[in-house]
mmCIF file with all atom_site columns, C-alpha atoms in Angstrom:
data_model
loop_
_atom_site.group_PDB
_atom_site.id
_atom_site.type_symbol
_atom_site.label_atom_id
_atom_site.label_alt_id
_atom_site.label_comp_id
_atom_site.label_asym_id
_atom_site.label_entity_id
_atom_site.label_seq_id
_atom_site.pdbx_PDB_ins_code
_atom_site.Cartn_x
_atom_site.Cartn_y
_atom_site.Cartn_z
_atom_site.occupancy
_atom_site.B_iso_or_equiv
_atom_site.pdbx_formal_charge
_atom_site.auth_seq_id
_atom_site.auth_comp_id
_atom_site.auth_asym_id
_atom_site.auth_atom_id
_atom_site.pdbx_PDB_model_num
ATOM 1   C CA . MET Q 1 1   ? 35.502  59.622  14.354  1.00 0.00 ? 1   MET Q CA 1
ATOM 2   C CA . ARG Q 1 2   ? 34.204  56.486  16.971  1.00 0.00 ? 2   ARG Q CA 1
ATOM 3   C CA . ILE Q 1 3   ? 31.310  57.550  16.629  1.00 0.00 ? 3   ILE Q CA 1
ATOM 4   C CA . ARG Q 1 4   ? 30.969  57.348  12.782  1.00 0.00 ? 4   ARG Q CA 1
ATOM 5   C CA . THR Q 1 5   ? 32.102  53.315  12.747  1.00 0.00 ? 5   THR Q CA 1
ATOM 6   C CA . THR Q 1 6   ? 29.826  52.628  15.295  1.00 0.00 ? 6   THR Q CA 1
ATOM 7   C CA . ALA Q 1 7   ? 26.922  54.148  12.796  1.00 0.00 ? 7   ALA Q CA 1
ATOM 8   C CA . ALA Q 1 8   ? 28.683  52.149  9.827   1.00 0.00 ? 8   ALA Q CA 1
ATOM 9   C CA . THR Q 1 9   ? 28.948  49.399  12.492  1.00 0.00 ? 9   THR Q CA 1
ATOM 10  C CA . ALA Q 1 10  ? 25.143  49.297  12.940  1.00 0.00 ? 10  ALA Q CA 1
ATOM 11  C CA . VAL Q 1 11  ? 24.026  49.799  9.045   1.00 0.00 ? 11  VAL Q CA 1
ATOM 12  C CA . LEU Q 1 12  ? 26.209  46.728  8.300   1.00 0.00 ? 12  LEU Q CA 1
ATOM 13  C CA . LEU Q 1 13  ? 24.542  44.993  10.605  1.00 0.00 ? 13  LEU Q CA 1
ATOM 14  C CA . LEU Q 1 14  ? 21.400  45.752  9.507   1.00 0.00 ? 14  LEU Q CA 1
ATOM 15  C CA . ALA Q 1 15  ? 21.767  44.961  6.257   1.00 0.00 ? 15  ALA Q CA 1
ATOM 16  C CA . ALA Q 1 16  ? 23.189  41.006  7.221   1.00 0.00 ? 16  ALA Q CA 1
ATOM 17  C CA . LEU Q 1 17  ? 19.856  40.859  9.152   1.00 0.00 ? 17  LEU Q CA 1
ATOM 18  C CA . THR Q 1 18  ? 17.281  42.103  6.641   1.00 0.00 ? 18  THR Q CA 1
ATOM 19  C CA . ALA Q 1 19  ? 19.088  39.289  3.848   1.00 0.00 ? 19  ALA Q CA 1
ATOM 20  C CA . CYS Q 1 20  ? 18.479  36.122  6.157   1.00 0.00 ? 20  CYS Q CA 1
ATOM 21  C CA . SER Q 1 21  ? 15.331  37.903  6.536   1.00 0.00 ? 21  SER Q CA 1
ATOM 22  C CA . GLY Q 1 22  ? 14.534  37.316  2.881   1.00 0.00 ? 22  GLY Q CA 1
ATOM 23  C CA . GLY Q 1 23  ? 13.819  40.375  3.026   1.00 0.00 ? 23  GLY Q CA 1
ATOM 24  C CA . ASP Q 1 24  ? 9.425   40.387  2.680   1.00 0.00 ? 24  ASP Q CA 1
ATOM 25  C CA . GLY Q 1 25  ? 7.054   37.468  3.322   1.00 0.00 ? 25  GLY Q CA 1
ATOM 26  C CA . ASP Q 1 26  ? 5.622   35.968  5.795   1.00 0.00 ? 26  ASP Q CA 1
ATOM 27  C CA . PRO Q 1 27  ? 7.800   34.024  7.906   1.00 0.00 ? 27  PRO Q CA 1
ATOM 28  C CA . ASP Q 1 28  ? 5.607   31.310  9.155   1.00 0.00 ? 28  ASP Q CA 1
ATOM 29  C CA . GLU Q 1 29  ? 4.497   31.229  5.133   1.00 0.00 ? 29  GLU Q CA 1
ATOM 30  C CA . LYS Q 1 30  ? 8.469   30.145  4.392   1.00 0.00 ? 30  LYS Q CA 1
ATOM 31  C CA . SER Q 1 31  ? 8.546   27.498  6.767   1.00 0.00 ? 31  SER Q CA 1
ATOM 32  C CA . ALA Q 1 32  ? 5.562   25.736  5.278   1.00 0.00 ? 32  ALA Q CA 1
ATOM 33  C CA . ALA Q 1 33  ? 7.930   26.123  1.670   1.00 0.00 ? 33  ALA Q CA 1
ATOM 34  C CA . LYS Q 1 34  ? 10.500  24.825  3.004   1.00 0.00 ? 34  LYS Q CA 1
ATOM 35  C CA . ALA Q 1 35  ? 8.611   21.835  4.775   1.00 0.00 ? 35  ALA Q CA 1
ATOM 36  C CA . PRO Q 1 36  ? 8.404   18.709  2.511   1.00 0.00 ? 36  PRO Q CA 1
ATOM 37  C CA . ALA Q 1 37  ? 5.296   17.360  0.805   1.00 0.00 ? 37  ALA Q CA 1
ATOM 38  C CA . SER Q 1 38  ? 3.913   14.132  1.981   1.00 0.00 ? 38  SER Q CA 1
ATOM 39  C CA . LYS Q 1 39  ? 3.972   11.620  -0.101  1.00 0.00 ? 39  LYS Q CA 1
ATOM 40  C CA . SER Q 1 40  ? 1.167   8.760   -0.144  1.00 0.00 ? 40  SER Q CA 1
ATOM 41  C CA . LYS Q 1 41  ? 4.385   5.873   -1.928  1.00 0.00 ? 41  LYS Q CA 1
ATOM 42  C CA . GLU Q 1 42  ? 7.915   5.596   -0.111  1.00 0.00 ? 42  GLU Q CA 1
ATOM 43  C CA . SER Q 1 43  ? 10.371  2.962   -1.717  1.00 0.00 ? 43  SER Q CA 1
ATOM 44  C CA . ASN Q 1 44  ? 11.108  -0.130  0.964   1.00 0.00 ? 44  ASN Q CA 1
ATOM 45  C CA . ASP Q 1 45  ? 9.185   -1.130  3.461   1.00 0.00 ? 45  ASP Q CA 1
ATOM 46  C CA . GLY Q 1 46  ? 6.448   2.125   3.080   1.00 0.00 ? 46  GLY Q CA 1
ATOM 47  C CA . GLY Q 1 47  ? 7.155   2.774   6.260   1.00 0.00 ? 47  GLY Q CA 1
ATOM 48  C CA . GLY Q 1 48  ? 6.016   6.981   6.015   1.00 0.00 ? 48  GLY Q CA 1
ATOM 49  C CA . ALA Q 1 49  ? 3.642   5.216   3.470   1.00 0.00 ? 49  ALA Q CA 1
ATOM 50  C CA . VAL Q 1 50  ? 0.342   7.220   3.172   1.00 0.00 ? 50  VAL Q CA 1
ATOM 51  C CA . GLU Q 1 51  ? -2.846  3.972   4.030   1.00 0.00 ? 51  GLU Q CA 1
ATOM 52  C CA . GLN Q 1 52  ? -5.293  3.533   1.853   1.00 0.00 ? 52  GLN Q CA 1
ATOM 53  C CA . GLY Q 1 53  ? -8.419  2.471   2.514   1.00 0.00 ? 53  GLY Q CA 1
ATOM 54  C CA . LEU Q 1 54  ? -10.606 -0.695  0.475   1.00 0.00 ? 54  LEU Q CA 1
ATOM 55  C CA . GLY Q 1 55  ? -12.108 0.177   -2.064  1.00 0.00 ? 55  GLY Q CA 1
ATOM 56  C CA . ALA Q 1 56  ? -8.836  3.072   -3.255  1.00 0.00 ? 56  ALA Q CA 1
ATOM 57  C CA . PRO Q 1 57  ? -6.901  2.119   -6.267  1.00 0.00 ? 57  PRO Q CA 1
ATOM 58  C CA . ALA Q 1 58  ? -2.909  2.291   -6.841  1.00 0.00 ? 58  ALA Q CA 1
ATOM 59  C CA . GLN Q 1 59  ? -0.837  2.954   -9.661  1.00 0.00 ? 59  GLN Q CA 1
ATOM 60  C CA . THR Q 1 60  ? 1.884   0.095   -9.175  1.00 0.00 ? 60  THR Q CA 1
ATOM 61  C CA . ILE Q 1 61  ? 5.181   -0.518  -11.592 1.00 0.00 ? 61  ILE Q CA 1
ATOM 62  C CA . GLY Q 1 62  ? 5.106   -3.897  -12.722 1.00 0.00 ? 62  GLY Q CA 1
ATOM 63  C CA . ASP Q 1 63  ? 7.682   -6.726  -12.084 1.00 0.00 ? 63  ASP Q CA 1
ATOM 64  C CA . GLY Q 1 64  ? 10.725  -5.674  -14.018 1.00 0.00 ? 64  GLY Q CA 1
ATOM 65  C CA . GLY Q 1 65  ? 9.767   -2.595  -13.573 1.00 0.00 ? 65  GLY Q CA 1
ATOM 66  C CA . VAL Q 1 66  ? 7.490   -2.744  -16.858 1.00 0.00 ? 66  VAL Q CA 1
ATOM 67  C CA . GLY Q 1 67  ? 4.258   -1.695  -17.301 1.00 0.00 ? 67  GLY Q CA 1
ATOM 68  C CA . VAL Q 1 68  ? 2.214   -0.181  -15.041 1.00 0.00 ? 68  VAL Q CA 1
ATOM 69  C CA . LEU Q 1 69  ? -0.372  -2.226  -13.116 1.00 0.00 ? 69  LEU Q CA 1
ATOM 70  C CA . GLN Q 1 70  ? -3.521  -0.160  -11.379 1.00 0.00 ? 70  GLN Q CA 1
ATOM 71  C CA . ILE Q 1 71  ? -4.622  -2.567  -7.830  1.00 0.00 ? 71  ILE Q CA 1
ATOM 72  C CA . THR Q 1 72  ? -7.164  -2.243  -6.475  1.00 0.00 ? 72  THR Q CA 1
ATOM 73  C CA . PRO Q 1 73  ? -7.841  -4.129  -2.846  1.00 0.00 ? 73  PRO Q CA 1
ATOM 74  C CA . ASP Q 1 74  ? -12.003 -4.277  -3.081  1.00 0.00 ? 74  ASP Q CA 1
ATOM 75  C CA . THR Q 1 75  ? -13.482 -7.495  -0.923  1.00 0.00 ? 75  THR Q CA 1
ATOM 76  C CA . VAL Q 1 76  ? -11.917 -9.238  2.190   1.00 0.00 ? 76  VAL Q CA 1
ATOM 77  C CA . ALA Q 1 77  ? -13.633 -12.260 4.309   1.00 0.00 ? 77  ALA Q CA 1
ATOM 78  C CA . TYR Q 1 78  ? -12.537 -13.705 6.957   1.00 0.00 ? 78  TYR Q CA 1
ATOM 79  C CA . VAL Q 1 79  ? -12.482 -17.135 7.242   1.00 0.00 ? 79  VAL Q CA 1
ATOM 80  C CA . LYS Q 1 80  ? -11.703 -20.315 9.308   1.00 0.00 ? 80  LYS Q CA 1
ATOM 81  C CA . GLU Q 1 81  ? -11.849 -22.693 6.110   1.00 0.00 ? 81  GLU Q CA 1
ATOM 82  C CA . GLY Q 1 82  ? -11.814 -22.255 2.473   1.00 0.00 ? 82  GLY Q CA 1
ATOM 83  C CA . SER Q 1 83  ? -11.115 -24.233 -0.773  1.00 0.00 ? 83  SER Q CA 1
ATOM 84  C CA . GLY Q 1 84  ? -11.738 -27.170 1.792   1.00 0.00 ? 84  GLY Q CA 1
ATOM 85  C CA . GLU Q 1 85  ? -8.086  -26.248 4.257   1.00 0.00 ? 85  GLU Q CA 1
ATOM 86  C CA . LYS Q 1 86  ? -8.526  -25.293 7.803   1.00 0.00 ? 86  LYS Q CA 1
ATOM 87  C CA . SER Q 1 87  ? -6.554  -22.038 9.039   1.00 0.00 ? 87  SER Q CA 1
ATOM 88  C CA . ALA Q 1 88  ? -3.407  -23.438 10.714  1.00 0.00 ? 88  ALA Q CA 1
ATOM 89  C CA . ASN Q 1 89  ? -3.646  -20.229 12.257  1.00 0.00 ? 89  ASN Q CA 1
ATOM 90  C CA . GLY Q 1 90  ? -6.548  -19.917 13.223  1.00 0.00 ? 90  GLY Q CA 1
ATOM 91  C CA . VAL Q 1 91  ? -8.258  -17.437 10.245  1.00 0.00 ? 91  VAL Q CA 1
ATOM 92  C CA . PHE Q 1 92  ? -8.082  -17.189 6.846   1.00 0.00 ? 92  PHE Q CA 1
ATOM 93  C CA . ALA Q 1 93  ? -7.911  -13.040 6.246   1.00 0.00 ? 93  ALA Q CA 1
ATOM 94  C CA . VAL Q 1 94  ? -9.068  -13.651 2.015   1.00 0.00 ? 94  VAL Q CA 1
ATOM 95  C CA . VAL Q 1 95  ? -8.962  -10.390 -0.461  1.00 0.00 ? 95  VAL Q CA 1
ATOM 96  C CA . THR Q 1 96  ? -9.666  -9.544  -3.135  1.00 0.00 ? 96  THR Q CA 1
ATOM 97  C CA . MET Q 1 97  ? -8.204  -6.908  -6.026  1.00 0.00 ? 97  MET Q CA 1
ATOM 98  C CA . LYS Q 1 98  ? -9.199  -5.952  -9.337  1.00 0.00 ? 98  LYS Q CA 1
ATOM 99  C CA . VAL Q 1 99  ? -5.890  -5.665  -12.372 1.00 0.00 ? 99  VAL Q CA 1
ATOM 100 C CA . LYS Q 1 100 ? -5.720  -3.678  -14.964 1.00 0.00 ? 100 LYS Q CA 1
ATOM 101 C CA . ALA Q 1 101 ? -2.892  -2.224  -17.344 1.00 0.00 ? 101 ALA Q CA 1
ATOM 102 C CA . MET Q 1 102 ? -2.664  0.781   -18.321 1.00 0.00 ? 102 MET Q CA 1
ATOM 103 C CA . THR Q 1 103 ? -0.565  1.119   -20.622 1.00 0.00 ? 103 THR Q CA 1
ATOM 104 C CA . GLY Q 1 104 ? 1.052   -0.194  -23.962 1.00 0.00 ? 104 GLY Q CA 1
ATOM 105 C CA . ALA Q 1 105 ? 2.669   -2.777  -22.573 1.00 0.00 ? 105 ALA Q CA 1
ATOM 106 C CA . PRO Q 1 106 ? 2.325   -6.373  -20.772 1.00 0.00 ? 106 PRO Q CA 1
ATOM 107 C CA . ALA Q 1 107 ? 2.365   -6.295  -16.875 1.00 0.00 ? 107 ALA Q CA 1
ATOM 108 C CA . GLU Q 1 108 ? 2.942   -8.271  -13.550 1.00 0.00 ? 108 GLU Q CA 1
ATOM 109 C CA . GLN Q 1 109 ? 2.387   -7.825  -10.311 1.00 0.00 ? 109 GLN Q CA 1
ATOM 110 C CA . THR Q 1 110 ? 5.513   -8.659  -8.506  1.00 0.00 ? 110 THR Q CA 1
ATOM 111 C CA . ALA Q 1 111 ? 6.182   -12.109 -7.508  1.00 0.00 ? 111 ALA Q CA 1
ATOM 112 C CA . PRO Q 1 112 ? 6.635   -12.737 -4.014  1.00 0.00 ? 112 PRO Q CA 1
ATOM 113 C CA . ILE Q 1 113 ? 9.149   -15.415 -4.169  1.00 0.00 ? 113 ILE Q CA 1
ATOM 114 C CA . THR Q 1 114 ? 12.477  -12.133 -4.229  1.00 0.00 ? 114 THR Q CA 1
ATOM 115 C CA . GLY Q 1 115 ? 10.629  -10.068 -1.306  1.00 0.00 ? 115 GLY Q CA 1
ATOM 116 C CA . ASP Q 1 116 ? 8.194   -8.018  -3.326  1.00 0.00 ? 116 ASP Q CA 1
ATOM 117 C CA . GLY Q 1 117 ? 4.844   -7.673  -3.886  1.00 0.00 ? 117 GLY Q CA 1
ATOM 118 C CA . TRP Q 1 118 ? 1.884   -8.454  -0.957  1.00 0.00 ? 118 TRP Q CA 1
ATOM 119 C CA . LYS Q 1 119 ? 2.649   -8.606  3.049   1.00 0.00 ? 119 LYS Q CA 1
ATOM 120 C CA . TRP Q 1 120 ? -0.262  -8.690  5.977   1.00 0.00 ? 120 TRP Q CA 1
ATOM 121 C CA . ILE Q 1 121 ? 0.467   -6.198  8.767   1.00 0.00 ? 121 ILE Q CA 1
ATOM 122 C CA . ALA Q 1 122 ? -0.758  -6.721  11.588  1.00 0.00 ? 122 ALA Q CA 1
ATOM 123 C CA . PRO Q 1 123 ? -1.895  -4.329  14.596  1.00 0.00 ? 123 PRO Q CA 1
ATOM 124 C CA . ASP Q 1 124 ? 1.466   -5.063  16.474  1.00 0.00 ? 124 ASP Q CA 1
ATOM 125 C CA . GLY Q 1 125 ? 4.160   -4.653  12.803  1.00 0.00 ? 125 GLY Q CA 1
ATOM 126 C CA . GLU Q 1 126 ? 4.304   -8.072  12.624  1.00 0.00 ? 126 GLU Q CA 1
ATOM 127 C CA . ALA Q 1 127 ? 4.650   -8.484  8.614   1.00 0.00 ? 127 ALA Q CA 1
ATOM 128 C CA . ILE Q 1 128 ? 3.604   -12.164 7.301   1.00 0.00 ? 128 ILE Q CA 1
ATOM 129 C CA . SER Q 1 129 ? 3.790   -12.646 3.932   1.00 0.00 ? 129 SER Q CA 1
ATOM 130 C CA . PHE Q 1 130 ? 1.892   -14.605 1.356   1.00 0.00 ? 130 PHE Q CA 1
ATOM 131 C CA . ASP Q 1 131 ? 2.796   -18.278 2.650   1.00 0.00 ? 131 ASP Q CA 1
ATOM 132 C CA . SER Q 1 132 ? 1.984   -18.769 6.064   1.00 0.00 ? 132 SER Q CA 1
ATOM 133 C CA . GLY Q 1 133 ? 0.540   -21.680 7.169   1.00 0.00 ? 133 GLY Q CA 1
ATOM 134 C CA . ASN Q 1 134 ? -2.080  -23.326 5.591   1.00 0.00 ? 134 ASN Q CA 1
ATOM 135 C CA . SER Q 1 135 ? -2.592  -20.057 2.613   1.00 0.00 ? 135 SER Q CA 1
ATOM 136 C CA . THR Q 1 136 ? -1.831  -21.329 -0.266  1.00 0.00 ? 136 THR Q CA 1
ATOM 137 C CA . SER Q 1 137 ? -3.677  -24.036 -0.181  1.00 0.00 ? 137 SER Q CA 1
ATOM 138 C CA . ILE Q 1 138 ? -7.164  -20.941 -0.599  1.00 0.00 ? 138 ILE Q CA 1
ATOM 139 C CA . THR Q 1 139 ? -8.116  -20.966 -4.840  1.00 0.00 ? 139 THR Q CA 1
ATOM 140 C CA . MET Q 1 140 ? -11.081 -19.526 -6.381  1.00 0.00 ? 140 MET Q CA 1
ATOM 141 C CA . ASP Q 1 141 ? -12.230 -20.282 -9.713  1.00 0.00 ? 141 ASP Q CA 1
ATOM 142 C CA . LYS Q 1 142 ? -12.685 -15.833 -10.418 1.00 0.00 ? 142 LYS Q CA 1
ATOM 143 C CA . TYR Q 1 143 ? -10.042 -14.778 -8.652  1.00 0.00 ? 143 TYR Q CA 1
ATOM 144 C CA . ASN Q 1 144 ? -7.590  -16.128 -9.755  1.00 0.00 ? 144 ASN Q CA 1
ATOM 145 C CA . GLY Q 1 145 ? -5.043  -13.618 -12.090 1.00 0.00 ? 145 GLY Q CA 1
ATOM 146 C CA . GLY Q 1 146 ? -1.984  -14.268 -12.468 1.00 0.00 ? 146 GLY Q CA 1
ATOM 147 C CA . GLY Q 1 147 ? 1.424   -14.119 -15.280 1.00 0.00 ? 147 GLY Q CA 1
ATOM 148 C CA . ALA Q 1 148 ? 0.869   -10.785 -17.675 1.00 0.00 ? 148 ALA Q CA 1
ATOM 149 C CA . VAL Q 1 149 ? -2.297  -8.482  -17.681 1.00 0.00 ? 149 VAL Q CA 1
ATOM 150 C CA . GLN Q 1 150 ? -3.036  -7.246  -21.480 1.00 0.00 ? 150 GLN Q CA 1
ATOM 151 C CA . PRO Q 1 151 ? -3.312  -4.243  -22.818 1.00 0.00 ? 151 PRO Q CA 1
ATOM 152 C CA . GLY Q 1 152 ? -6.295  -2.890  -22.336 1.00 0.00 ? 152 GLY Q CA 1
ATOM 153 C CA . THR Q 1 153 ? -8.228  -5.684  -19.846 1.00 0.00 ? 153 THR Q CA 1
ATOM 154 C CA . TYR Q 1 154 ? -7.984  -6.277  -16.144 1.00 0.00 ? 154 TYR Q CA 1
ATOM 155 C CA . GLN Q 1 155 ? -8.348  -9.515  -13.901 1.00 0.00 ? 155 GLN Q CA 1
ATOM 156 C CA . TRP Q 1 156 ? -9.631  -10.187 -10.555 1.00 0.00 ? 156 TRP Q CA 1
ATOM 157 C CA . ASP Q 1 157 ? -6.388  -12.040 -8.437  1.00 0.00 ? 157 ASP Q CA 1
ATOM 158 C CA . SER Q 1 158 ? -6.721  -12.325 -4.473  1.00 0.00 ? 158 SER Q CA 1
ATOM 159 C CA . GLU Q 1 159 ? -4.608  -12.838 -1.793  1.00 0.00 ? 159 GLU Q CA 1
ATOM 160 C CA . ALA Q 1 160 ? -4.429  -15.078 1.438   1.00 0.00 ? 160 ALA Q CA 1
ATOM 161 C CA . PHE Q 1 161 ? -3.160  -15.066 4.145   1.00 0.00 ? 161 PHE Q CA 1
ATOM 162 C CA . ASP Q 1 162 ? -3.119  -17.947 7.481   1.00 0.00 ? 162 ASP Q CA 1
ATOM 163 C CA . LEU Q 1 163 ? -3.044  -15.238 10.721  1.00 0.00 ? 163 LEU Q CA 1
ATOM 164 C CA . THR Q 1 164 ? -4.552  -15.329 14.386  1.00 0.00 ? 164 THR Q CA 1
ATOM 165 C CA . ALA Q 1 165 ? -7.073  -13.876 16.254  1.00 0.00 ? 165 ALA Q CA 1
ATOM 166 C CA . ALA Q 1 166 ? -5.037  -11.169 17.264  1.00 0.00 ? 166 ALA Q CA 1
ATOM 167 C CA . GLN Q 1 167 ? -3.036  -10.604 13.827  1.00 0.00 ? 167 GLN Q CA 1
ATOM 168 C CA . ALA Q 1 168 ? -6.965  -11.233 11.956  1.00 0.00 ? 168 ALA Q CA 1
ATOM 169 C CA . LYS Q 1 169 ? -8.282  -7.989  13.622  1.00 0.00 ? 169 LYS Q CA 1
ATOM 170 C CA . GLY Q 1 170 ? -7.558  -5.513  11.146  1.00 0.00 ? 170 GLY Q CA 1
ATOM 171 C CA . GLY Q 1 171 ? -4.364  -4.738  9.958   1.00 0.00 ? 171 GLY Q CA 1
ATOM 172 C CA . THR Q 1 172 ? -2.486  -3.299  7.440   1.00 0.00 ? 172 THR Q CA 1
ATOM 173 C CA . LEU Q 1 173 ? -1.872  -4.536  3.411   1.00 0.00 ? 173 LEU Q CA 1
ATOM 174 C CA . LEU Q 1 174 ? 0.920   -4.293  2.300   1.00 0.00 ? 174 LEU Q CA 1
ATOM 175 C CA . TYR Q 1 175 ? 1.781   -4.475  -1.696  1.00 0.00 ? 175 TYR Q CA 1
ATOM 176 C CA . THR Q 1 176 ? 5.442   -3.995  -3.329  1.00 0.00 ? 176 THR Q CA 1
ATOM 177 C CA . ASP Q 1 177 ? 5.647   -3.358  -6.884  1.00 0.00 ? 177 ASP Q CA 1
ATOM 178 C CA . GLY Q 1 178 ? 8.710   -2.717  -9.406  1.00 0.00 ? 178 GLY Q CA 1
ATOM 179 C CA . ASP Q 1 179 ? 9.496   0.015   -8.586  1.00 0.00 ? 179 ASP Q CA 1
ATOM 180 C CA . GLY Q 1 180 ? 10.115  -0.914  -4.937  1.00 0.00 ? 180 GLY Q CA 1
ATOM 181 C CA . THR Q 1 181 ? 8.071   1.787   -3.649  1.00 0.00 ? 181 THR Q CA 1
ATOM 182 C CA . ALA Q 1 182 ? 5.091   0.486   -1.141  1.00 0.00 ? 182 ALA Q CA 1
ATOM 183 C CA . TYR Q 1 183 ? 1.717   1.081   -1.168  1.00 0.00 ? 183 TYR Q CA 1
ATOM 184 C CA . ARG Q 1 184 ? -0.593  0.361   2.041   1.00 0.00 ? 184 ARG Q CA 1
ATOM 185 C CA . TRP Q 1 185 ? -4.682  -0.254  2.749   1.00 0.00 ? 185 TRP Q CA 1
ATOM 186 C CA . THR Q 1 186 ? -5.657  -0.333  5.764   1.00 0.00 ? 186 THR Q CA 1
ATOM 187 C CA . MET Q 1 187 ? -8.348  -3.205  6.836   1.00 0.00 ? 187 MET Q CA 1
ATOM 188 C CA . PRO Q 1 188 ? -11.806 -3.202  8.170   1.00 0.00 ? 188 PRO Q CA 1
ATOM 189 C CA . SER Q 1 189 ? -11.766 -5.988  10.706  1.00 0.00 ? 189 SER Q CA 1
ATOM 190 C CA . ALA Q 1 190 ? -15.073 -7.823  10.022  1.00 0.00 ? 190 ALA Q CA 1
ATOM 191 C CA . ASP Q 1 191 ? -16.520 -8.447  6.468   1.00 0.00 ? 191 ASP Q CA 1
ATOM 192 C CA . SER Q 1 192 ? -16.228 -5.634  4.290   1.00 0.00 ? 192 SER Q CA 1
ATOM 193 C CA . GLY Q 1 193 ? -16.603 -4.722  -0.127  1.00 0.00 ? 193 GLY Q CA 1
ATOM 194 C CA . PRO Q 1 194 ? -18.594 -5.137  -2.985  1.00 0.00 ? 194 PRO Q CA 1
ATOM 195 C CA . ASN Q 1 195 ? -18.139 -8.954  -3.304  1.00 0.00 ? 195 ASN Q CA 1
ATOM 196 C CA . ILE Q 1 196 ? -18.671 -10.690 0.098   1.00 0.00 ? 196 ILE Q CA 1
ATOM 197 C CA . THR Q 1 197 ? -20.963 -12.876 -0.853  1.00 0.00 ? 197 THR Q CA 1
ATOM 198 C CA . GLU Q 1 198 ? -18.911 -14.307 -3.638  1.00 0.00 ? 198 GLU Q CA 1
ATOM 199 C CA . VAL Q 1 199 ? -16.277 -14.821 -2.138  1.00 0.00 ? 199 VAL Q CA 1
ATOM 200 C CA . LYS Q 1 200 ? -17.788 -16.419 0.625   1.00 0.00 ? 200 LYS Q CA 1
ATOM 201 C CA . LYS Q 1 201 ? -19.357 -18.809 -2.079  1.00 0.00 ? 201 LYS Q CA 1
ATOM 202 C CA . GLN Q 1 202 ? -16.416 -19.229 -3.932  1.00 0.00 ? 202 GLN Q CA 1
ATOM 203 C CA . LEU Q 1 203 ? -14.377 -20.232 -0.679  1.00 0.00 ? 203 LEU Q CA 1
ATOM 204 C CA . ALA Q 1 204 ? -17.119 -22.648 0.834   1.00 0.00 ? 204 ALA Q CA 1
ATOM 205 C CA . TYR Q 1 205 ? -16.055 -24.575 -2.113  1.00 0.00 ? 205 TYR Q CA 1
#
């Protein structure tokens, strides 16, 4: 009787172990299947967002959750003086971007006054806003897009940041869209991009 009970117990234990293991399939494959996929964007501060390089486009939600904008930062210029104004902190980092409407509805970039929009993340992690130092004095004829981008069109825009020398040694450009999703681009530490000559020329005026 004791032998039969032991045997029955062993069978039950074996069945339980088989159910837990799922029966078939490689354990490593199952672990991989359970692992969450990496995200290319994150909400709020974008701390987990995958950084893209200069020239990479991002599909973003317009201000107020209306429309979709494809934003492509393409050129970064570093100057001590621009638009007749000297940098208060040492150097202006000026980034230009192409902004294209992707749906049948007009769409706008998020307004910085709401806490969204553009920020420069310094190498040490400090977030620097659009109105740092004398950055709001930077204006260029071509790269001055603003307001709604109409369906089927695009415009050129720019964002400037007044930085210290240390803050301008590379960094990350951060944009938070109308859905609260953050996008990041790695910024080179030297002048880069296809429009650098034109940008420097416009900044000289």
